Structures are given as structure tokens and as C-alpha cells.
Amino acid sequence: PNDYIVYLLESDFNIGHIVDPVTFKKALTCPESDKWLSAMEDEMNSMEKNRVWELVELPQNAKAIDNKWIFKSKLDSKGNVERKKARLVAKGFTQREGIDYNETFSPVSSKDSFR
């Protein structure tokens, strides 16, 4: 069949549409929770290996930056789910200049990050 017809049928019947969890709680309670937990563990191991952060004591009257898990199903060239990916991101937008920080920092990727 014509690719456009297949596209329309997929759209009408939601075929091939993958809905990833949008919250940590949904990731833990969905049928694929074991895969999401594994993806979160991989992310934490990667952050530890790459020394992404340093654990320090929070100064008095300082506010810790909140974080959020982002979940994404990675697809192969045929549209099949290849793996689950989880990213832990900081909610830096909650900080206020002069109150929560005084200067900005732009990290640089390592050469090993590029393929």
C-alpha cells in the first residue's frame, strides 16, 4: 500500500504510537516499570562514572535545585522500541540570579561524547 495510506491508518488507530511516562510515579506503576527502572539505574551509573556531581553539604539558608526524570522510548529504523532511556535533569529554571547563584557555568563535553 501507499505510504501515505499507511500513515493515515496509523494515525486513525494510533498504531505505533508510544506513550512514555511523564512522571516518576507513572514510570514505576506502568507495565514496563522494570525497563524504566533499569534505564534509571543506567543513568545514575553513567552520572557516577562521569563524575557529574559532587556531594556537598547544603549551606544554611540555601535552596537545593529540584530535579526531574525524563523518559523516552528509543526506536530502531523500523519504528520498533529498541530500548528505554531515562535522563535525570536539574530544574535550574527555578533558580534566581543573585539569590540562588551569582555566576553561570557552561559545561563542555568531553571528546568521548562525540561519535
Coordinates of C-alpha atoms in Angstrom, one line a residue:
P1 CA 0.0 0.0 0.0
N2 CA 0.9 3.6 -0.4
D3 CA 3.0 5.0 2.4
Y4 CA 0.5 7.9 2.9
I5 CA -2.4 5.4 3.3
V6 CA -0.4 3.5 5.9
Y7 CA 0.4 6.8 7.7
L8 CA -3.3 7.8 7.8
L9 CA -4.3 4.3 9.1
E10 CA -1.7 4.5 11.8
S11 CA -2.9 8.0 12.8
D12 CA -6.6 6.9 12.9
F13 CA -6.0 3.8 15.0
N14 CA -3.0 5.1 17.0
I15 CA -0.9 2.2 15.6
G16 CA 2.7 2.5 16.5
H17 CA 2.1 5.4 18.9
I18 CA 4.2 5.0 22.0
V19 CA 3.2 6.9 25.2
D20 CA 6.2 7.3 27.5
P21 CA 5.6 8.0 31.2
V22 CA 5.7 11.7 32.1
T23 CA 6.3 11.3 35.8
F24 CA 8.4 9.1 38.1
K25 CA 5.3 7.6 39.6
K26 CA 3.9 6.6 36.3
A27 CA 7.2 5.0 35.3
L28 CA 7.1 2.9 38.4
T29 CA 3.5 1.9 38.0
C30 CA 3.3 1.1 34.3
P31 CA 3.6 -2.4 32.8
E32 CA 7.1 -1.7 31.7
S33 CA 8.3 -0.4 35.0
D34 CA 11.2 -2.9 35.1
K35 CA 12.6 -1.5 31.9
W36 CA 12.3 2.1 33.2
L37 CA 14.0 1.2 36.5
S38 CA 16.8 -0.4 34.5
A39 CA 17.1 2.8 32.4
M40 CA 17.2 5.0 35.5
E41 CA 19.9 2.8 37.0
D42 CA 21.9 3.1 33.8
E43 CA 21.6 6.9 34.0
M44 CA 22.7 7.0 37.6
N45 CA 25.7 4.7 36.9
S46 CA 26.7 6.9 33.9
M47 CA 26.5 10.0 36.0
E48 CA 28.6 8.4 38.7
K49 CA 31.2 7.2 36.2
N50 CA 31.4 10.6 34.6
R51 CA 31.6 12.4 37.9
V52 CA 28.7 14.6 37.0
W53 CA 28.2 15.9 40.5
E54 CA 30.0 16.2 43.9
L55 CA 28.0 15.6 47.0
V56 CA 28.4 18.6 49.4
E57 CA 26.6 19.8 52.5
L58 CA 23.9 22.3 51.6
P59 CA 24.8 25.7 53.0
Q60 CA 22.4 27.2 55.6
N61 CA 19.5 29.1 54.0
A62 CA 20.4 27.7 50.6
K63 CA 17.7 26.0 48.4
A64 CA 18.6 22.7 46.7
I65 CA 17.8 22.5 43.0
D66 CA 15.0 20.1 42.3
N67 CA 15.2 17.5 39.6
K68 CA 13.0 15.5 37.3
W69 CA 13.2 12.2 35.4
I70 CA 12.6 12.4 31.7
F71 CA 11.6 9.1 30.0
K72 CA 11.9 8.3 26.2
S73 CA 11.5 5.1 24.2
K74 CA 14.2 4.9 21.6
L75 CA 13.2 3.4 18.3
D76 CA 15.1 1.5 15.6
S77 CA 14.9 2.3 11.9
K78 CA 11.7 0.3 11.6
G79 CA 9.9 2.1 14.4
N80 CA 10.2 -0.7 16.9
V81 CA 11.2 0.1 20.5
E82 CA 14.9 -0.6 20.8
R83 CA 15.4 0.5 24.4
K84 CA 14.2 2.7 27.1
K85 CA 16.1 5.9 28.0
A86 CA 15.8 7.8 31.3
R87 CA 17.5 11.2 32.0
L88 CA 17.8 12.9 35.3
V89 CA 17.7 16.7 34.7
A90 CA 18.0 19.6 37.1
K91 CA 15.2 22.2 37.2
G92 CA 17.7 25.0 37.0
F93 CA 15.0 27.4 35.8
T94 CA 13.8 27.6 39.5
Q95 CA 16.9 29.5 40.5
R96 CA 17.1 33.2 40.7
E97 CA 20.2 35.2 39.9
G98 CA 21.7 37.0 42.9
I99 CA 19.7 34.9 45.3
D100 CA 20.4 31.2 44.3
Y101 CA 23.6 31.9 42.3
N102 CA 25.9 34.7 41.4
E103 CA 27.5 33.4 38.2
T104 CA 26.7 31.0 35.4
F105 CA 28.6 28.0 34.2
S106 CA 28.5 26.3 30.8
P107 CA 29.9 22.8 30.8
V108 CA 32.0 21.5 27.9
S109 CA 31.5 17.9 26.6
S110 CA 34.4 15.5 26.6
K111 CA 35.7 14.4 23.2
D112 CA 34.5 10.9 24.0
S113 CA 30.9 12.2 24.0
F114 CA 31.1 12.7 20.2
R115 CA 30.8 9.8 17.8

